[in-house]
Amino acid sequence: MEVPELDAALQQGCTVAFDTNAIPGANILPFGRAAKRLNEGRSGERRIRLVVPALVDAEHRAHLIWQYASTGRKFDPEQPARTLRQYEIEIAPFLASDAAAYAALITGRFTDREAWRREKFAVCARAVNLPDADLSRVGKNHNISATADWFIRSHVESNGWIVLTDDRGAEWQGYARKCSYNALAAALNRILPADFESRIPVRT
């Protein structure tokens, strides 16, 4: 999103969804504090609503479990939702309408199952800095799972949310209502009252 469009959306009220790469290190909590302050005196559609899509929540929970296990600590499964509620950040469920949007996204982007299969292999190849996968050497019975990003994209798109993501992968190509972590931080900092001390730090 361009700066004027993002500024206008925040002034008028909007929903912002967080992609998985926005969450590590409690990086979304300053956004919650800022939105809570800006929502004072606002109601209904004029509020800034912050959401974590259900699949982002699932990925984040898995990362937390591994992190806690690596340090010998016990993970409290209620803690992530409890922390989000404290900052008025919602976990948005993945509904049947979102599943329909996922199917429409995939079949609209890829003409048939073979094109979809090629894309999934190519994504894996790029992830390890290899040339696009040579599918002539991959048997027809071999397949690979889709990344969660396609489900997150369809969830966000079907609801018309703005998404905070620094992901430049194919899954987010063509989605206009997206912004980077630093872009949203700067936009909220611009409209926060001068006496609000908890400015959102930018990533370096």
PDB file of C-alpha atoms in Angstrom:
ATOM      1  CA  MET A   1       0.000   0.000   0.000  1.00  0.00           C
ATOM      2  CA  GLU A   2       1.126   3.531  -0.691  1.00  0.00           C
ATOM      3  CA  VAL A   3       1.631   5.802   2.318  1.00  0.00           C
ATOM      4  CA  PRO A   4      -1.445   8.045   1.734  1.00  0.00           C
ATOM      5  CA  GLU A   5      -3.710   5.004   1.304  1.00  0.00           C
ATOM      6  CA  LEU A   6      -2.419   3.367   4.482  1.00  0.00           C
ATOM      7  CA  ASP A   7      -2.724   6.618   6.447  1.00  0.00           C
ATOM      8  CA  ALA A   8      -6.307   7.101   5.252  1.00  0.00           C
ATOM      9  CA  ALA A   9      -7.279   3.534   6.164  1.00  0.00           C
ATOM     10  CA  LEU A  10      -5.956   3.934   9.697  1.00  0.00           C
ATOM     11  CA  GLN A  11      -7.713   7.259  10.121  1.00  0.00           C
ATOM     12  CA  GLN A  12     -11.036   5.890   8.851  1.00  0.00           C
ATOM     13  CA  GLY A  13     -10.832   2.535  10.625  1.00  0.00           C
ATOM     14  CA  CYS A  14      -9.682  -0.819   9.228  1.00  0.00           C
ATOM     15  CA  THR A  15      -8.625  -4.350  10.074  1.00  0.00           C
ATOM     16  CA  VAL A  16      -4.940  -5.257  10.012  1.00  0.00           C
ATOM     17  CA  ALA A  17      -3.877  -8.918  10.000  1.00  0.00           C
ATOM     18  CA  PHE A  18      -0.421 -10.101  11.038  1.00  0.00           C
ATOM     19  CA  ASP A  19       1.525 -12.600   8.951  1.00  0.00           C
ATOM     20  CA  THR A  20       3.735 -15.125  10.752  1.00  0.00           C
ATOM     21  CA  ASN A  21       6.941 -13.169  10.154  1.00  0.00           C
ATOM     22  CA  ALA A  22       5.536 -10.186  12.108  1.00  0.00           C
ATOM     23  CA  ILE A  23       5.067 -12.013  15.401  1.00  0.00           C
ATOM     24  CA  PRO A  24       8.426 -13.357  16.737  1.00  0.00           C
ATOM     25  CA  GLY A  25       9.849 -11.548  19.744  1.00  0.00           C
ATOM     26  CA  ALA A  26       6.480 -10.043  20.768  1.00  0.00           C
ATOM     27  CA  ASN A  27       6.873  -7.545  17.924  1.00  0.00           C
ATOM     28  CA  ILE A  28       3.123  -7.117  17.467  1.00  0.00           C
ATOM     29  CA  LEU A  29       2.409  -6.029  21.039  1.00  0.00           C
ATOM     30  CA  PRO A  30       3.453  -2.382  20.440  1.00  0.00           C
ATOM     31  CA  PHE A  31       0.877  -2.298  17.626  1.00  0.00           C
ATOM     32  CA  GLY A  32      -1.735  -3.451  20.120  1.00  0.00           C
ATOM     33  CA  ARG A  33      -0.828  -0.675  22.545  1.00  0.00           C
ATOM     34  CA  ALA A  34      -0.976   1.911  19.754  1.00  0.00           C
ATOM     35  CA  ALA A  35      -4.316   0.698  18.390  1.00  0.00           C
ATOM     36  CA  LYS A  36      -5.810   0.601  21.883  1.00  0.00           C
ATOM     37  CA  ARG A  37      -4.849   4.249  22.395  1.00  0.00           C
ATOM     38  CA  LEU A  38      -6.111   5.339  18.973  1.00  0.00           C
ATOM     39  CA  ASN A  39      -9.413   3.516  19.494  1.00  0.00           C
ATOM     40  CA  GLU A  40     -10.261   5.645  22.504  1.00  0.00           C
ATOM     41  CA  GLY A  41     -13.321   7.595  21.418  1.00  0.00           C
ATOM     42  CA  ARG A  42     -13.797   5.521  18.269  1.00  0.00           C
ATOM     43  CA  SER A  43     -16.578   3.017  17.716  1.00  0.00           C
ATOM     44  CA  GLY A  44     -17.749   0.492  15.140  1.00  0.00           C
ATOM     45  CA  GLU A  45     -16.034   0.623  11.764  1.00  0.00           C
ATOM     46  CA  ARG A  46     -13.867   3.564  12.801  1.00  0.00           C
ATOM     47  CA  ARG A  47     -11.862   1.339  15.135  1.00  0.00           C
ATOM     48  CA  ILE A  48      -8.487  -0.128  14.188  1.00  0.00           C
ATOM     49  CA  ARG A  49      -8.974  -3.867  14.557  1.00  0.00           C
ATOM     50  CA  LEU A  50      -5.912  -6.113  14.833  1.00  0.00           C
ATOM     51  CA  VAL A  51      -6.195  -9.832  14.056  1.00  0.00           C
ATOM     52  CA  VAL A  52      -3.985 -12.893  13.968  1.00  0.00           C
ATOM     53  CA  PRO A  53      -5.298 -15.377  11.375  1.00  0.00           C
ATOM     54  CA  ALA A  54      -5.845 -18.856  12.842  1.00  0.00           C
ATOM     55  CA  LEU A  55      -3.063 -20.430  10.752  1.00  0.00           C
ATOM     56  CA  VAL A  56      -0.610 -17.740  11.842  1.00  0.00           C
ATOM     57  CA  ASP A  57      -1.568 -18.507  15.435  1.00  0.00           C
ATOM     58  CA  ALA A  58      -0.941 -22.210  14.766  1.00  0.00           C
ATOM     59  CA  GLU A  59       2.525 -21.568  13.316  1.00  0.00           C
ATOM     60  CA  HIS A  60       3.408 -19.208  16.152  1.00  0.00           C
ATOM     61  CA  ARG A  61       2.316 -21.732  18.770  1.00  0.00           C
ATOM     62  CA  ALA A  62       4.556 -24.397  17.207  1.00  0.00           C
ATOM     63  CA  HIS A  63       7.522 -22.010  17.309  1.00  0.00           C
ATOM     64  CA  LEU A  64       6.816 -21.201  20.962  1.00  0.00           C
ATOM     65  CA  ILE A  65       6.619 -24.888  21.933  1.00  0.00           C
ATOM     66  CA  TRP A  66      10.016 -25.542  20.324  1.00  0.00           C
ATOM     67  CA  GLN A  67      11.473 -22.421  21.938  1.00  0.00           C
ATOM     68  CA  TYR A  68      10.259 -23.382  25.399  1.00  0.00           C
ATOM     69  CA  ALA A  69      11.402 -26.995  24.983  1.00  0.00           C
ATOM     70  CA  SER A  70      14.902 -25.855  23.990  1.00  0.00           C
ATOM     71  CA  THR A  71      15.271 -24.073  27.351  1.00  0.00           C
ATOM     72  CA  GLY A  72      13.574 -26.724  29.470  1.00  0.00           C
ATOM     73  CA  ARG A  73      10.516 -24.597  30.208  1.00  0.00           C
ATOM     74  CA  LYS A  74       6.897 -25.757  30.166  1.00  0.00           C
ATOM     75  CA  PHE A  75       4.672 -24.140  27.558  1.00  0.00           C
ATOM     76  CA  ASP A  76       1.304 -22.816  28.739  1.00  0.00           C
ATOM     77  CA  PRO A  77      -1.151 -23.332  25.820  1.00  0.00           C
ATOM     78  CA  GLU A  78      -3.406 -20.562  27.146  1.00  0.00           C
ATOM     79  CA  GLN A  79      -0.646 -17.954  27.237  1.00  0.00           C
ATOM     80  CA  PRO A  80      -0.618 -16.816  23.569  1.00  0.00           C
ATOM     81  CA  ALA A  81      -4.354 -16.038  23.469  1.00  0.00           C
ATOM     82  CA  ARG A  82      -4.219 -14.472  26.917  1.00  0.00           C
ATOM     83  CA  THR A  83      -1.438 -12.113  25.863  1.00  0.00           C
ATOM     84  CA  LEU A  84      -3.234 -11.141  22.650  1.00  0.00           C
ATOM     85  CA  ARG A  85      -6.476 -10.405  24.535  1.00  0.00           C
ATOM     86  CA  GLN A  86      -4.553  -8.109  26.868  1.00  0.00           C
ATOM     87  CA  TYR A  87      -3.624  -5.989  23.851  1.00  0.00           C
ATOM     88  CA  GLU A  88      -7.058  -6.333  22.200  1.00  0.00           C
ATOM     89  CA  ILE A  89      -5.679  -8.441  19.355  1.00  0.00           C
ATOM     90  CA  GLU A  90      -8.095 -11.112  18.092  1.00  0.00           C
ATOM     91  CA  ILE A  91      -7.435 -14.607  16.761  1.00  0.00           C
ATOM     92  CA  ALA A  92      -9.540 -14.849  13.595  1.00  0.00           C
ATOM     93  CA  PRO A  93     -10.976 -18.318  12.822  1.00  0.00           C
ATOM     94  CA  PHE A  94     -10.583 -19.883   9.366  1.00  0.00           C
ATOM     95  CA  LEU A  95     -14.165 -20.340   8.149  1.00  0.00           C
ATOM     96  CA  ALA A  96     -15.842 -22.228   5.314  1.00  0.00           C
ATOM     97  CA  SER A  97     -15.932 -18.994   3.298  1.00  0.00           C
ATOM     98  CA  ASP A  98     -12.158 -18.719   3.705  1.00  0.00           C
ATOM     99  CA  ALA A  99     -11.739 -22.297   2.474  1.00  0.00           C
ATOM    100  CA  ALA A 100     -13.750 -21.405  -0.618  1.00  0.00           C
ATOM    101  CA  ALA A 101     -11.530 -18.358  -1.129  1.00  0.00           C
ATOM    102  CA  TYR A 102      -8.441 -20.591  -0.895  1.00  0.00           C
ATOM    103  CA  ALA A 103      -9.756 -22.890  -3.630  1.00  0.00           C
ATOM    104  CA  ALA A 104     -10.601 -19.884  -5.816  1.00  0.00           C
ATOM    105  CA  LEU A 105      -7.149 -18.372  -5.288  1.00  0.00           C
ATOM    106  CA  ILE A 106      -5.286 -21.564  -6.207  1.00  0.00           C
ATOM    107  CA  THR A 107      -7.398 -22.486  -9.226  1.00  0.00           C
ATOM    108  CA  GLY A 108      -7.371 -18.899 -10.436  1.00  0.00           C
ATOM    109  CA  ARG A 109      -3.585 -18.607 -10.221  1.00  0.00           C
ATOM    110  CA  PHE A 110      -2.705 -22.092 -11.523  1.00  0.00           C
ATOM    111  CA  THR A 111      -4.484 -23.515 -14.542  1.00  0.00           C
ATOM    112  CA  ASP A 112      -4.321 -27.177 -13.506  1.00  0.00           C
ATOM    113  CA  ARG A 113      -2.913 -29.560 -10.910  1.00  0.00           C
ATOM    114  CA  GLU A 114       0.382 -29.903 -12.789  1.00  0.00           C
ATOM    115  CA  ALA A 115       0.984 -26.139 -12.765  1.00  0.00           C
ATOM    116  CA  TRP A 116       0.257 -26.133  -9.031  1.00  0.00           C
ATOM    117  CA  ARG A 117       2.660 -29.042  -8.499  1.00  0.00           C
ATOM    118  CA  ARG A 118       5.414 -27.247 -10.440  1.00  0.00           C
ATOM    119  CA  GLU A 119       4.961 -24.112  -8.334  1.00  0.00           C
ATOM    120  CA  LYS A 120       5.311 -26.033  -5.068  1.00  0.00           C
ATOM    121  CA  PHE A 121       8.543 -27.705  -6.202  1.00  0.00           C
ATOM    122  CA  ALA A 122       9.887 -24.375  -7.481  1.00  0.00           C
ATOM    123  CA  VAL A 123       9.205 -22.703  -4.110  1.00  0.00           C
ATOM    124  CA  CYS A 124      11.204 -25.400  -2.316  1.00  0.00           C
ATOM    125  CA  ALA A 125      14.057 -25.083  -4.807  1.00  0.00           C
ATOM    126  CA  ARG A 126      14.220 -21.315  -4.352  1.00  0.00           C
ATOM    127  CA  ALA A 127      14.156 -21.691  -0.576  1.00  0.00           C
ATOM    128  CA  VAL A 128      17.537 -23.476  -0.713  1.00  0.00           C
ATOM    129  CA  ASN A 129      18.959 -21.259  -3.490  1.00  0.00           C
ATOM    130  CA  LEU A 130      18.705 -23.868  -6.228  1.00  0.00           C
ATOM    131  CA  PRO A 131      17.485 -23.273  -9.775  1.00  0.00           C
ATOM    132  CA  ASP A 132      13.797 -23.976 -10.301  1.00  0.00           C
ATOM    133  CA  ALA A 133      13.134 -27.665  -9.845  1.00  0.00           C
ATOM    134  CA  ASP A 134      13.601 -29.792 -12.976  1.00  0.00           C
ATOM    135  CA  LEU A 135      10.303 -31.647 -12.914  1.00  0.00           C
ATOM    136  CA  SER A 136      11.352 -33.841 -15.817  1.00  0.00           C
ATOM    137  CA  ARG A 137      13.326 -35.792 -13.212  1.00  0.00           C
ATOM    138  CA  VAL A 138      10.465 -35.919 -10.721  1.00  0.00           C
ATOM    139  CA  GLY A 139       8.023 -38.781 -11.085  1.00  0.00           C
ATOM    140  CA  LYS A 140       4.357 -37.987 -11.689  1.00  0.00           C
ATOM    141  CA  ASN A 141       3.424 -39.693  -8.442  1.00  0.00           C
ATOM    142  CA  HIS A 142       5.663 -37.386  -6.411  1.00  0.00           C
ATOM    143  CA  ASN A 143       4.094 -34.343  -4.827  1.00  0.00           C
ATOM    144  CA  ILE A 144       4.804 -31.807  -2.132  1.00  0.00           C
ATOM    145  CA  SER A 145       2.646 -30.018   0.423  1.00  0.00           C
ATOM    146  CA  ALA A 146       1.489 -26.437  -0.002  1.00  0.00           C
ATOM    147  CA  THR A 147       2.895 -23.858   2.391  1.00  0.00           C
ATOM    148  CA  ALA A 148       0.604 -22.326   4.980  1.00  0.00           C
ATOM    149  CA  ASP A 149       1.130 -18.954   3.285  1.00  0.00           C
ATOM    150  CA  TRP A 150      -1.451 -19.758   0.596  1.00  0.00           C
ATOM    151  CA  PHE A 151      -4.076 -20.408   3.272  1.00  0.00           C
ATOM    152  CA  ILE A 152      -3.118 -17.234   5.147  1.00  0.00           C
ATOM    153  CA  ARG A 153      -3.304 -15.202   1.918  1.00  0.00           C
ATOM    154  CA  SER A 154      -6.789 -16.515   1.112  1.00  0.00           C
ATOM    155  CA  HIS A 155      -7.952 -15.869   4.688  1.00  0.00           C
ATOM    156  CA  VAL A 156      -6.745 -12.266   4.538  1.00  0.00           C
ATOM    157  CA  GLU A 157      -7.987 -11.625   1.008  1.00  0.00           C
ATOM    158  CA  SER A 158     -11.458 -13.073   1.497  1.00  0.00           C
ATOM    159  CA  ASN A 159     -11.988 -10.617   4.362  1.00  0.00           C
ATOM    160  CA  GLY A 160     -10.403  -7.613   2.642  1.00  0.00           C
ATOM    161  CA  TRP A 161      -7.939  -7.046   5.475  1.00  0.00           C
ATOM    162  CA  ILE A 162      -4.687  -5.134   5.309  1.00  0.00           C
ATOM    163  CA  VAL A 163      -1.856  -7.566   5.968  1.00  0.00           C
ATOM    164  CA  LEU A 164       1.396  -6.764   7.694  1.00  0.00           C
ATOM    165  CA  THR A 165       4.013  -8.950   6.043  1.00  0.00           C
ATOM    166  CA  ASP A 166       7.636  -8.696   5.010  1.00  0.00           C
ATOM    167  CA  ASP A 167       7.232 -11.860   2.893  1.00  0.00           C
ATOM    168  CA  ARG A 168       8.023 -11.253  -0.786  1.00  0.00           C
ATOM    169  CA  GLY A 169       7.118 -14.759  -1.923  1.00  0.00           C
ATOM    170  CA  ALA A 170       4.740 -15.681  -4.708  1.00  0.00           C
ATOM    171  CA  GLU A 171       1.900 -16.202  -2.242  1.00  0.00           C
ATOM    172  CA  TRP A 172       1.527 -12.465  -1.668  1.00  0.00           C
ATOM    173  CA  GLN A 173       2.102 -11.274  -5.222  1.00  0.00           C
ATOM    174  CA  GLY A 174      -0.830  -9.294  -6.583  1.00  0.00           C
ATOM    175  CA  TYR A 175      -2.365  -8.518  -3.187  1.00  0.00           C
ATOM    176  CA  ALA A 176      -2.577  -4.735  -3.003  1.00  0.00           C
ATOM    177  CA  ARG A 177      -3.615  -4.324   0.648  1.00  0.00           C
ATOM    178  CA  LYS A 178      -0.282  -5.232   2.211  1.00  0.00           C
ATOM    179  CA  CYS A 179       2.343  -3.243   4.037  1.00  0.00           C
ATOM    180  CA  SER A 180       5.680  -3.902   5.693  1.00  0.00           C
ATOM    181  CA  TYR A 181       6.322  -3.918   9.423  1.00  0.00           C
ATOM    182  CA  ASN A 182       8.163  -0.586   9.234  1.00  0.00           C
ATOM    183  CA  ALA A 183       5.501   1.024   7.036  1.00  0.00           C
ATOM    184  CA  LEU A 184       2.727   0.248   9.527  1.00  0.00           C
ATOM    185  CA  ALA A 185       4.897   1.284  12.472  1.00  0.00           C
ATOM    186  CA  ALA A 186       5.639   4.642  10.832  1.00  0.00           C
ATOM    187  CA  ALA A 187       1.986   5.196   9.871  1.00  0.00           C
ATOM    188  CA  LEU A 188       0.706   4.560  13.405  1.00  0.00           C
ATOM    189  CA  ASN A 189       3.463   6.663  14.949  1.00  0.00           C
ATOM    190  CA  ARG A 190       2.394   9.576  12.723  1.00  0.00           C
ATOM    191  CA  ILE A 191      -1.159   9.626  14.060  1.00  0.00           C
ATOM    192  CA  LEU A 192      -0.510   8.781  17.707  1.00  0.00           C
ATOM    193  CA  PRO A 193      -0.998  11.704  20.122  1.00  0.00           C
ATOM    194  CA  ALA A 194       2.172  13.586  20.980  1.00  0.00           C
ATOM    195  CA  ASP A 195       1.853  12.585  24.657  1.00  0.00           C
ATOM    196  CA  PHE A 196       1.792   8.847  23.855  1.00  0.00           C
ATOM    197  CA  GLU A 197       5.199   7.575  24.934  1.00  0.00           C
ATOM    198  CA  SER A 198       5.139   3.983  23.617  1.00  0.00           C
ATOM    199  CA  ARG A 199       6.174   4.627  20.033  1.00  0.00           C
ATOM    200  CA  ILE A 200       6.451   1.547  17.828  1.00  0.00           C
ATOM    201  CA  PRO A 201      10.116   0.722  17.170  1.00  0.00           C
ATOM    202  CA  VAL A 202      11.159   0.131  13.567  1.00  0.00           C
ATOM    203  CA  ARG A 203      13.145  -2.874  12.460  1.00  0.00           C
ATOM    204  CA  THR A 204      16.717  -2.333  11.316  1.00  0.00           C
TER     205      THR A 204
END
